[in-house]
PDB file of C-alpha atoms and ligand atoms in Angstrom:
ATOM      1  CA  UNK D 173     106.999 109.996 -69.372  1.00  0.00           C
ATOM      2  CA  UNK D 174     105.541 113.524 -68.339  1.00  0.00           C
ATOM      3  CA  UNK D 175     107.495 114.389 -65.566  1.00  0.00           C
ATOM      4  CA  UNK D 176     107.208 117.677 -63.095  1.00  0.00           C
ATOM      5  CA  UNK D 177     110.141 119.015 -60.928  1.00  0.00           C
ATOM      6  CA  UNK D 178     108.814 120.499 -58.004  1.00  0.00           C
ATOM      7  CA  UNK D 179     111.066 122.517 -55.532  1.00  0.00           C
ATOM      8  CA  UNK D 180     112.022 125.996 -54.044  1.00  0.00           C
ATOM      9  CA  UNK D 181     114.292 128.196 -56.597  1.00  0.00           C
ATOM     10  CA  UNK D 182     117.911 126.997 -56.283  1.00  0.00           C
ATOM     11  CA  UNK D 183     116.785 123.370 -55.080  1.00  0.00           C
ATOM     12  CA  UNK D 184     118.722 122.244 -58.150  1.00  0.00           C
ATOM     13  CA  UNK D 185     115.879 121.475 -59.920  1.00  0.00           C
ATOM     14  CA  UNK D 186     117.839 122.599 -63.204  1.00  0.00           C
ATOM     15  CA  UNK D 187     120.629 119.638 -62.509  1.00  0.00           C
ATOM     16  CA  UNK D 188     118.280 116.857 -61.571  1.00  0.00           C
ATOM     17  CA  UNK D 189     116.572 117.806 -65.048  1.00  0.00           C
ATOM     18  CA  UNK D 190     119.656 117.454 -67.388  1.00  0.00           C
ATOM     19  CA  UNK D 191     120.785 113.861 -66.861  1.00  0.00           C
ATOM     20  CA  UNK D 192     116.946 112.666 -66.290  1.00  0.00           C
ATOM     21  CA  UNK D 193     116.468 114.539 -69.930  1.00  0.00           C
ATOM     22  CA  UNK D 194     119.588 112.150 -71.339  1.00  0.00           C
ATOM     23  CA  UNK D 195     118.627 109.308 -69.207  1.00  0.00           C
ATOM     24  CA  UNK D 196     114.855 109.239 -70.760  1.00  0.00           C
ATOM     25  CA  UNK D 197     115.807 110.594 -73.887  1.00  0.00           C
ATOM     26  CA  UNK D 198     112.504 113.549 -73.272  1.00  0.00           C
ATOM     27  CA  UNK D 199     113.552 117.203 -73.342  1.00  0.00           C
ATOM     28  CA  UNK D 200     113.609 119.505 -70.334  1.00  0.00           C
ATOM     29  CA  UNK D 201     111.068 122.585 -70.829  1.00  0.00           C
ATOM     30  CA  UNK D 202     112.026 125.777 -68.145  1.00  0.00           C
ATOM     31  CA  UNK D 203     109.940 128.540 -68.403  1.00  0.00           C
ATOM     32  CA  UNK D 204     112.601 130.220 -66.380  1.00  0.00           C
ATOM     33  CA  UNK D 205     114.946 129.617 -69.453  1.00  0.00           C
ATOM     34  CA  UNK D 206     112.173 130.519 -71.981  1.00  0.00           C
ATOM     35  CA  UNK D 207     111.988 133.826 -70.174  1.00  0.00           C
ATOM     36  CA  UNK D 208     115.463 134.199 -70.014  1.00  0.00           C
ATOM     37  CA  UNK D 209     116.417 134.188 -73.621  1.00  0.00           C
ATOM     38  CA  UNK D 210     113.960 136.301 -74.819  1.00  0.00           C
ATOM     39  CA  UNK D 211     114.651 138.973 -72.415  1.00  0.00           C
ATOM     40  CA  UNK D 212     118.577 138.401 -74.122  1.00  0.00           C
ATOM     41  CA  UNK D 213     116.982 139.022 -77.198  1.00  0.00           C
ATOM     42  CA  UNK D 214     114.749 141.888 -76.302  1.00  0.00           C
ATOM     43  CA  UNK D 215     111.677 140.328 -77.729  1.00  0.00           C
ATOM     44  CA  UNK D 216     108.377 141.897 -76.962  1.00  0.00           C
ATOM     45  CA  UNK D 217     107.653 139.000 -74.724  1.00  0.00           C
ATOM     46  CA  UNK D 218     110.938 139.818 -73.129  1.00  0.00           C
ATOM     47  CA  UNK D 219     110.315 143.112 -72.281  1.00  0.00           C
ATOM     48  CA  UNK D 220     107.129 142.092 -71.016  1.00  0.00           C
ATOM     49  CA  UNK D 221     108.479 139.557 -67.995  1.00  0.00           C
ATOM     50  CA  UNK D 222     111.702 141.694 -67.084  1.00  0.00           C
ATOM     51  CA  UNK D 223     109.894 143.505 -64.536  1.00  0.00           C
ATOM     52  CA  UNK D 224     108.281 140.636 -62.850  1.00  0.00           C
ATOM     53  CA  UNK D 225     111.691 138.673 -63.054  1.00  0.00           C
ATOM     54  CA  UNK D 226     113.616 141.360 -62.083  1.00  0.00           C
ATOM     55  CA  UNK D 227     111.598 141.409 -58.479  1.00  0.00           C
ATOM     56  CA  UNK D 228     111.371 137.871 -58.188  1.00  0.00           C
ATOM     57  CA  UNK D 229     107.848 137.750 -58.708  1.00  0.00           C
ATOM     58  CA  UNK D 230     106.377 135.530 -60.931  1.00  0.00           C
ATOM     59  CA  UNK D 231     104.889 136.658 -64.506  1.00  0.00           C
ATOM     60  CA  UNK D 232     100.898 136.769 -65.070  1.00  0.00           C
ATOM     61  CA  UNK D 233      99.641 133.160 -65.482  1.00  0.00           C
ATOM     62  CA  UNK D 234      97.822 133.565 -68.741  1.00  0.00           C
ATOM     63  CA  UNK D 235     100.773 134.592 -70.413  1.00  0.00           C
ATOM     64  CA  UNK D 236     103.033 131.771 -68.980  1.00  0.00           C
ATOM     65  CA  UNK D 237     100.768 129.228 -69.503  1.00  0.00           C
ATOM     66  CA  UNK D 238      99.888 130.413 -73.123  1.00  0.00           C
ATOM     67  CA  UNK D 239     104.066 130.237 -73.506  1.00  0.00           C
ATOM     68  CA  UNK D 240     104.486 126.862 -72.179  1.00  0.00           C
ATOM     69  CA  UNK D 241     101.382 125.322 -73.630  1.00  0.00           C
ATOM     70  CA  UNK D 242     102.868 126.397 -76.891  1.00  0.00           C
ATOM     71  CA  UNK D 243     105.933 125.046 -76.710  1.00  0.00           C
ATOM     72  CA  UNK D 244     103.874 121.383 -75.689  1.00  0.00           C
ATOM     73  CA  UNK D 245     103.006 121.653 -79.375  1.00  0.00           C
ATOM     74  CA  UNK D 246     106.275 121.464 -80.375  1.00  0.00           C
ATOM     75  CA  UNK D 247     107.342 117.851 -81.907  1.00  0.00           C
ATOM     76  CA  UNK D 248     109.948 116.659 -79.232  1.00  0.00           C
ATOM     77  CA  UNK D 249     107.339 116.895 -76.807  1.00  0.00           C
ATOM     78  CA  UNK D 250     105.083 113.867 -78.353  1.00  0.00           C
ATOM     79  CA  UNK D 251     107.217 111.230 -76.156  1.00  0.00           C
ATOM     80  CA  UNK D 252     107.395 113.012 -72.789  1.00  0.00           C
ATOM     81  CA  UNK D 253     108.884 116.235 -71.198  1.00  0.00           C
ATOM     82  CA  UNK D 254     110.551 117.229 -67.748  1.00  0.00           C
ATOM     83  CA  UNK D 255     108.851 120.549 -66.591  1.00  0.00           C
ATOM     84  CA  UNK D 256     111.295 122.952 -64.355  1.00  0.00           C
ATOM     85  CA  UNK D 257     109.707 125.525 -62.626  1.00  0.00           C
ATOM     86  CA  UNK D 258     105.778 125.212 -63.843  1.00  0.00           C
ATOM     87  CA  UNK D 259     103.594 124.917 -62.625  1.00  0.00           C
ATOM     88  CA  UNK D 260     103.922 127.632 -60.020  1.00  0.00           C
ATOM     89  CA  UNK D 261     100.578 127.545 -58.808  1.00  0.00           C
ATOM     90  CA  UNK D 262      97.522 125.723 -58.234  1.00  0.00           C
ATOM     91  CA  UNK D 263      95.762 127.475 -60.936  1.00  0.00           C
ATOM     92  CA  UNK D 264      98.887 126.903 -63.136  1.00  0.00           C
ATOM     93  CA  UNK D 265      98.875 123.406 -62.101  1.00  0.00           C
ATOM     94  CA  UNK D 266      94.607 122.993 -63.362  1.00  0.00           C
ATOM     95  CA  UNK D 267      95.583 124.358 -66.675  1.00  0.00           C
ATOM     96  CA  UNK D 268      98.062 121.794 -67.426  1.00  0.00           C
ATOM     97  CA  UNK D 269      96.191 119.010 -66.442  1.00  0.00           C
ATOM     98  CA  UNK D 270      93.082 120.675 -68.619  1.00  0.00           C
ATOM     99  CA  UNK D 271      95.570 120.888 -71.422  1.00  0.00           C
ATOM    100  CA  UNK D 272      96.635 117.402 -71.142  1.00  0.00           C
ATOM    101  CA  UNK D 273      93.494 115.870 -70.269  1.00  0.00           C
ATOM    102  CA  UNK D 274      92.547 117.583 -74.288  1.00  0.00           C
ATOM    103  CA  UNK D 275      94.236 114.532 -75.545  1.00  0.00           C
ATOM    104  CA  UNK D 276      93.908 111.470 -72.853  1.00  0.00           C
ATOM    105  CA  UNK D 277      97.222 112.738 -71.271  1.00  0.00           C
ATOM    106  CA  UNK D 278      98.210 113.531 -67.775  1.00  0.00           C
ATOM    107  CA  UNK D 279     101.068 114.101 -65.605  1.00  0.00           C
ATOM    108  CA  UNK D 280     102.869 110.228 -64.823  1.00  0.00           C
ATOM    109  CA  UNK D 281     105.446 111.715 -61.607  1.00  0.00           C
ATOM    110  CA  UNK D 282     106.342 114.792 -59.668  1.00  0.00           C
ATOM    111  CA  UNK D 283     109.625 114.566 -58.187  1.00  0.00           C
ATOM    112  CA  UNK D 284     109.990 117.108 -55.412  1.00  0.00           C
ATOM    113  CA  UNK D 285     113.493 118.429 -55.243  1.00  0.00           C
ATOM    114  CA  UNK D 286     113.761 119.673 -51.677  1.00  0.00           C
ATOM    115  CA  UNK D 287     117.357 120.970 -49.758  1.00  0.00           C
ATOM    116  CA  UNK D 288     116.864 123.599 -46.509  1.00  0.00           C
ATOM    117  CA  UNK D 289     116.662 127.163 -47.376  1.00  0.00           C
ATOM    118  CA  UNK D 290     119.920 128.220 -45.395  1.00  0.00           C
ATOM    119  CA  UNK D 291     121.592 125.853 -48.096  1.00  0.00           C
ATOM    120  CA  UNK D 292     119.510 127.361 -50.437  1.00  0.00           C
ATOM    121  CA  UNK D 293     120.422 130.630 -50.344  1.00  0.00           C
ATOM    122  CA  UNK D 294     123.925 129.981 -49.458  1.00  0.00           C
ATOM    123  CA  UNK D 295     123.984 127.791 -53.111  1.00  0.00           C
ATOM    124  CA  UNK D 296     122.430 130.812 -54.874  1.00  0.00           C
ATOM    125  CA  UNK D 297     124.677 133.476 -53.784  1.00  0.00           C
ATOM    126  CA  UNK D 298     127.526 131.362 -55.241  1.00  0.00           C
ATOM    127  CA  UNK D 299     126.024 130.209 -58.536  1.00  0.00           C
ATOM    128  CA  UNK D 300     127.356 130.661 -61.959  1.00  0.00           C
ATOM    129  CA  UNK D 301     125.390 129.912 -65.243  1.00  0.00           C
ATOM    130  CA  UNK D 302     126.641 129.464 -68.785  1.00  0.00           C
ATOM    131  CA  UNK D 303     125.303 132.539 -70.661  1.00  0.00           C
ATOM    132  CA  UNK D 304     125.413 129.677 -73.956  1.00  0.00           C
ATOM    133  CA  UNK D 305     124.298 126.642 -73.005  1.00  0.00           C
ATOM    134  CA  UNK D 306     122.772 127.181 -69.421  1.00  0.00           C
ATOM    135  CA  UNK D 307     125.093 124.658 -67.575  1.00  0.00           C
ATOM    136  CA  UNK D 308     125.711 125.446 -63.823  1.00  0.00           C
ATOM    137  CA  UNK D 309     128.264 125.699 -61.550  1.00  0.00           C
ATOM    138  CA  UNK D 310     129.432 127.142 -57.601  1.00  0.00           C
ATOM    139  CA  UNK D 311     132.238 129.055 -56.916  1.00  0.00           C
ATOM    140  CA  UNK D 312     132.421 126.530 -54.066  1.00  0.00           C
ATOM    141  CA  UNK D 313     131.243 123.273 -54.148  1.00  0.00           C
ATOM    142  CA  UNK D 314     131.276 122.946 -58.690  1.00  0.00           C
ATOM    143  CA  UNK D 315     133.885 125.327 -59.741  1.00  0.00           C
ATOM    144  CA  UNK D 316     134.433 125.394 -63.410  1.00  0.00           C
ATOM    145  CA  UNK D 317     138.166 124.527 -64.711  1.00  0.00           C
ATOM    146  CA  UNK D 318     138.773 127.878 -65.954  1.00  0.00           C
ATOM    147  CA  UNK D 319     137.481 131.035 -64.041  1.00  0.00           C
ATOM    148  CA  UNK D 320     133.821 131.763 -65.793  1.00  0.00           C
ATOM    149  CA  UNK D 321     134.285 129.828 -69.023  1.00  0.00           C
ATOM    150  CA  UNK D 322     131.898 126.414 -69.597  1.00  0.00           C
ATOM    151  CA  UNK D 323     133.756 123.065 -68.929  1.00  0.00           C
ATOM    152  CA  UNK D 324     131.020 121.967 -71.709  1.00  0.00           C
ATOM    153  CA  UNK D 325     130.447 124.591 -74.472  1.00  0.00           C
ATOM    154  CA  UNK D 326     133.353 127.590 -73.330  1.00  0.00           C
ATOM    155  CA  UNK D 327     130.750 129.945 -72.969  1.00  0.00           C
ATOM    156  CA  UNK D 328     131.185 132.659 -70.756  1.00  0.00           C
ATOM    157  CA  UNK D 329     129.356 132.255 -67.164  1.00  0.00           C
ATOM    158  CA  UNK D 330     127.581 134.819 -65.357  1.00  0.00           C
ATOM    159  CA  UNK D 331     125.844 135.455 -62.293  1.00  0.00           C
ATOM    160  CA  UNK D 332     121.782 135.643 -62.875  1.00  0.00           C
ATOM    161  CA  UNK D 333     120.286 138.843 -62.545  1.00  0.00           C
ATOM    162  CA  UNK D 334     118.127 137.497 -59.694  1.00  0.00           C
ATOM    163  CA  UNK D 335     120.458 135.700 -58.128  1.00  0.00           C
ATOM    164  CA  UNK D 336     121.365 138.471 -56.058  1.00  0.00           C
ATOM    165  CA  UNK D 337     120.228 137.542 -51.999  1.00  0.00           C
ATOM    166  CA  UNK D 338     117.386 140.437 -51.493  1.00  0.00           C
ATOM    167  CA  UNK D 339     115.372 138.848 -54.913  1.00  0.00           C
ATOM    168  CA  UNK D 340     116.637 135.473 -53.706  1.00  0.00           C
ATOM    169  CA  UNK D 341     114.617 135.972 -49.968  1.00  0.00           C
ATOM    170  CA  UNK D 342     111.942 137.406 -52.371  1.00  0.00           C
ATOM    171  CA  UNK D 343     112.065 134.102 -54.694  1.00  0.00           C
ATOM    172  CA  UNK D 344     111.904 131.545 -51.532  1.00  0.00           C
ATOM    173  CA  UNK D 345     108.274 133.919 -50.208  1.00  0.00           C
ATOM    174  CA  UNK D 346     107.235 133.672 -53.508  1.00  0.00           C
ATOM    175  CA  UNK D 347     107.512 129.899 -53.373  1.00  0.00           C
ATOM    176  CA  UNK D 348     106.063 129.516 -49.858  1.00  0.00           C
ATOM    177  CA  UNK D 349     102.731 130.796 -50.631  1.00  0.00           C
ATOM    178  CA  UNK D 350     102.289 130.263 -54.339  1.00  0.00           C
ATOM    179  CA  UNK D 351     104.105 127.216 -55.344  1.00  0.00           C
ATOM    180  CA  UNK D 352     104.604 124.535 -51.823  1.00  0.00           C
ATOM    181  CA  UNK D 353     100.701 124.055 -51.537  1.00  0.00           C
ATOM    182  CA  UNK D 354     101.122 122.367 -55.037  1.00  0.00           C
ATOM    183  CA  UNK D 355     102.812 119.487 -53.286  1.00  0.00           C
ATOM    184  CA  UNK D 356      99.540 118.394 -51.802  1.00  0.00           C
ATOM    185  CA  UNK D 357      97.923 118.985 -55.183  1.00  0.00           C
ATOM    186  CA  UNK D 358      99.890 115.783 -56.752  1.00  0.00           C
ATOM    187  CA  UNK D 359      99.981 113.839 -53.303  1.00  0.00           C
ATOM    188  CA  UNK D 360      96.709 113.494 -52.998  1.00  0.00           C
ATOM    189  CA  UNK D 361      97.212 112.486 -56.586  1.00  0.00           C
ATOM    190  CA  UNK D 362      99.645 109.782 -55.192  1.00  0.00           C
ATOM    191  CA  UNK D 363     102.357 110.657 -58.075  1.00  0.00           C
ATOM    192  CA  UNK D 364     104.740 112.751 -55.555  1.00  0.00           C
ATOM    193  CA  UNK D 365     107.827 111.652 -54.814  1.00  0.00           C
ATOM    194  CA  UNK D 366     110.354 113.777 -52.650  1.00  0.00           C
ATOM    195  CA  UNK D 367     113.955 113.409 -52.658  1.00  0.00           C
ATOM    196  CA  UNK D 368     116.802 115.290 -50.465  1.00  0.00           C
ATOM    197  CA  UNK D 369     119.447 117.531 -52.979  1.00  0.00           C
ATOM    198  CA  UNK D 370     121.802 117.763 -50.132  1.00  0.00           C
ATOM    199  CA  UNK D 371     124.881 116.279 -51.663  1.00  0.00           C
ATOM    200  CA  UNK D 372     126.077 117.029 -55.104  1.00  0.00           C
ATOM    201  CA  UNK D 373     125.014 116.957 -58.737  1.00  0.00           C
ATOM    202  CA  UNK D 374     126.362 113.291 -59.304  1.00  0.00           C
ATOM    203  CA  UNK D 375     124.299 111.945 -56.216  1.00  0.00           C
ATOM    204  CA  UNK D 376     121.312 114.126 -57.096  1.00  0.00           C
ATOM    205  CA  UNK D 377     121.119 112.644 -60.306  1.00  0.00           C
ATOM    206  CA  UNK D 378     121.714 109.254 -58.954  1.00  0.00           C
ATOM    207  CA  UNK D 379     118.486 109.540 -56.214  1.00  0.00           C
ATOM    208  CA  UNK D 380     116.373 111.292 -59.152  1.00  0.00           C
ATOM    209  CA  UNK D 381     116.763 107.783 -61.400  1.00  0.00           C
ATOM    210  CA  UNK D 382     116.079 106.310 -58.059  1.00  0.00           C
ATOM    211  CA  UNK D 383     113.133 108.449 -57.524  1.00  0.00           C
ATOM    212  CA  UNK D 384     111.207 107.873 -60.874  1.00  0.00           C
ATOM    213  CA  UNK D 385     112.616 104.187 -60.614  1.00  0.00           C
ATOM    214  CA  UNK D 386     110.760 104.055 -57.676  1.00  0.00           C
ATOM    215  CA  UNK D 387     107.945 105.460 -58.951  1.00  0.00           C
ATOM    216  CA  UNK D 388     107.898 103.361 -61.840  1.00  0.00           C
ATOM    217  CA  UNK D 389     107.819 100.198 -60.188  1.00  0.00           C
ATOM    218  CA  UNK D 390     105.358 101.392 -57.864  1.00  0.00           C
ATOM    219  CA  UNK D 391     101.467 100.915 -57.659  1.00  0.00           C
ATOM    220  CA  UNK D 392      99.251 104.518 -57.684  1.00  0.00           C
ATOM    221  CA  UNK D 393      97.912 104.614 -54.704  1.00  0.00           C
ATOM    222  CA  UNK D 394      98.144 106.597 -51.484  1.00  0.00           C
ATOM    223  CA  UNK D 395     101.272 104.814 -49.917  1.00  0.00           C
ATOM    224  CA  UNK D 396     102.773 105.946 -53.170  1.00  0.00           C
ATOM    225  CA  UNK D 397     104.278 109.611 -52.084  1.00  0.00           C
ATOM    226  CA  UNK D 398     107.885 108.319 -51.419  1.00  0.00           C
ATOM    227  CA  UNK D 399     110.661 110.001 -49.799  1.00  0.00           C
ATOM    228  CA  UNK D 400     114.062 109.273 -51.231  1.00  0.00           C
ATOM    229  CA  UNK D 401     117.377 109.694 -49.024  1.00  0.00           C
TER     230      UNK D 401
HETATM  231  P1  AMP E 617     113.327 129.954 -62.645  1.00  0.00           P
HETATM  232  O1  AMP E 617     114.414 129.953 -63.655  1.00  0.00           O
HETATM  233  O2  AMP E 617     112.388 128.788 -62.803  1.00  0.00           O
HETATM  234  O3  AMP E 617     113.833 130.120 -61.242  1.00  0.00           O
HETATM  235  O4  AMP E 617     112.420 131.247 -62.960  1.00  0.00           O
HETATM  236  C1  AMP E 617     112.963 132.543 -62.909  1.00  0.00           C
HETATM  237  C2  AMP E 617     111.812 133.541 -62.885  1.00  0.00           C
HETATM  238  O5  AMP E 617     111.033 133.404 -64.078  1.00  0.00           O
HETATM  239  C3  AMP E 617     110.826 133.392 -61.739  1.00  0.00           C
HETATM  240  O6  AMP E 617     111.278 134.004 -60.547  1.00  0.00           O
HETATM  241  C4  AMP E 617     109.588 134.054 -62.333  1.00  0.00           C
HETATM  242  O7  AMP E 617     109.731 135.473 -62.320  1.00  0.00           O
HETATM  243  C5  AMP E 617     109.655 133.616 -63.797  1.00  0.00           C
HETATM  244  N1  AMP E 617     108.937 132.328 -64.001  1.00  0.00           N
HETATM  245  C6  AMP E 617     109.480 131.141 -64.391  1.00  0.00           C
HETATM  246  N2  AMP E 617     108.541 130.193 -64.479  1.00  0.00           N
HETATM  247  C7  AMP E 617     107.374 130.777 -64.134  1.00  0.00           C
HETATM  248  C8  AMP E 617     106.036 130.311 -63.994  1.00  0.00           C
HETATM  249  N3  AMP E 617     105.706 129.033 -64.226  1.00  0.00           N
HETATM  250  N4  AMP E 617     105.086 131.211 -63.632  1.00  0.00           N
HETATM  251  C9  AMP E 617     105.378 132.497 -63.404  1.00  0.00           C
HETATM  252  N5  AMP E 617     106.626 133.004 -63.474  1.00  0.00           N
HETATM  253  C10 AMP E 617     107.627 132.155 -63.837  1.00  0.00           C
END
């Protein structure tokens, strides 16, 4: 299955992903993440997006799409992949299906991970990430055994550079007017399906199975855009 995860930045987009990537036995493919490690390793590409990430703007579109159509090409892809965070844009959006449509190929389900943006930013202001294997947590609601170290891997967790609330408010306007219209994009499509993140990683899992279940078992048509509580 070729699966996109809609949803505003701190949705939890990233822990919906993880057990759907077990679950289906596909790999998750974040840009964000992509980004991410090589600004750790200073890479030219690195040094390229730090200035965009660092304002919460997005980076140029030909150069993300050029990084995520490349990594498409990689062999784990062949059987399906969970996209987190592109497309972030309509025009994003036309150059995967152009890139998929190469080959016969196109998109099977969005699953639009929506929670309020008081939550939202409330969630983000508390996050913690592994620096090692990217697993999150909340110093509220998720709080890992021992203070910053992985439950999973013992890496060390940190707080994402733009995770702090100014970028954060500067993340969410950034979603409003560049990323949200793509929601009609794929409805019209009738392969949207929206679910509520409002209650914990082990119940947000539980509705995203239910979501693509759902999905699965439905026919493509217009009724199709479901709403999962
Ligand atoms: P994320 O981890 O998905 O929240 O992304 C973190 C940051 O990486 C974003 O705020 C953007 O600066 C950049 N980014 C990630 N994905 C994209 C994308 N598809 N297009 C443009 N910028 C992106």
């Amino acid at each position: 299955m070729r699966i996109i995860l809609l949803g505003a930045p701190g949705a939890g987009k990233g822990s919906v992903g993880k057990p759907l990537s077990k679950q289906l036995g596909i790999p998750v493919i974040s840009t964000g993440d992509i980004f991410r490690k090589n600004i750790s390793e200073n890479t030219k590409l690195g040094q390229t997006v730090k200035s965009y990430m660092e304002k919460g703007a997005l980076v140029p579109d030909e150069l993300t799409v050029k990084v995520l159509e490349e990594r498409l090409l990689e062999e784990n892809c062949s059987k399906g992949f969970i996209l987190d965070g592109f497309p972030r844009n309509i025009f994003q959006g036309e150059k995967l299906d152009d890139f998929l449509n190469k080959d016969g190929k196109s998109i099977d389900v969005v699953l639009n991970v929506h929670l309020d943006d008081d939550i939202i930013i409330n969630r983000i202001s508390n996050r913690q990430v592994c620096e090692d294997c990217g697993a999150t947590y909340n110093k509220i609601s998720h709080i890992s055994q021992k203070p910053d170290v992985c439950d999973k891997c013992g890496g060390h967790l940190i707080v994402r550079a733009d995770d702090s609330s100014d970028i954060v408010k500067e993340r969410i306007k950034t979603y409003y007017k560049q990323t949200k219209p793509l929601i009609n994009y794929y409805k019209k499509r009738g392969i949207l399906v929206t679910m509520e993140n409002d209650s914990g990683v082990e119940e947000g899992a539980l509705r995203a199975f239910a979501a693509i279940e759902h999905f699965k078992n439905s026919e493509k048509n217009d009724e199709l855009n479901g709403v999962v509580k």
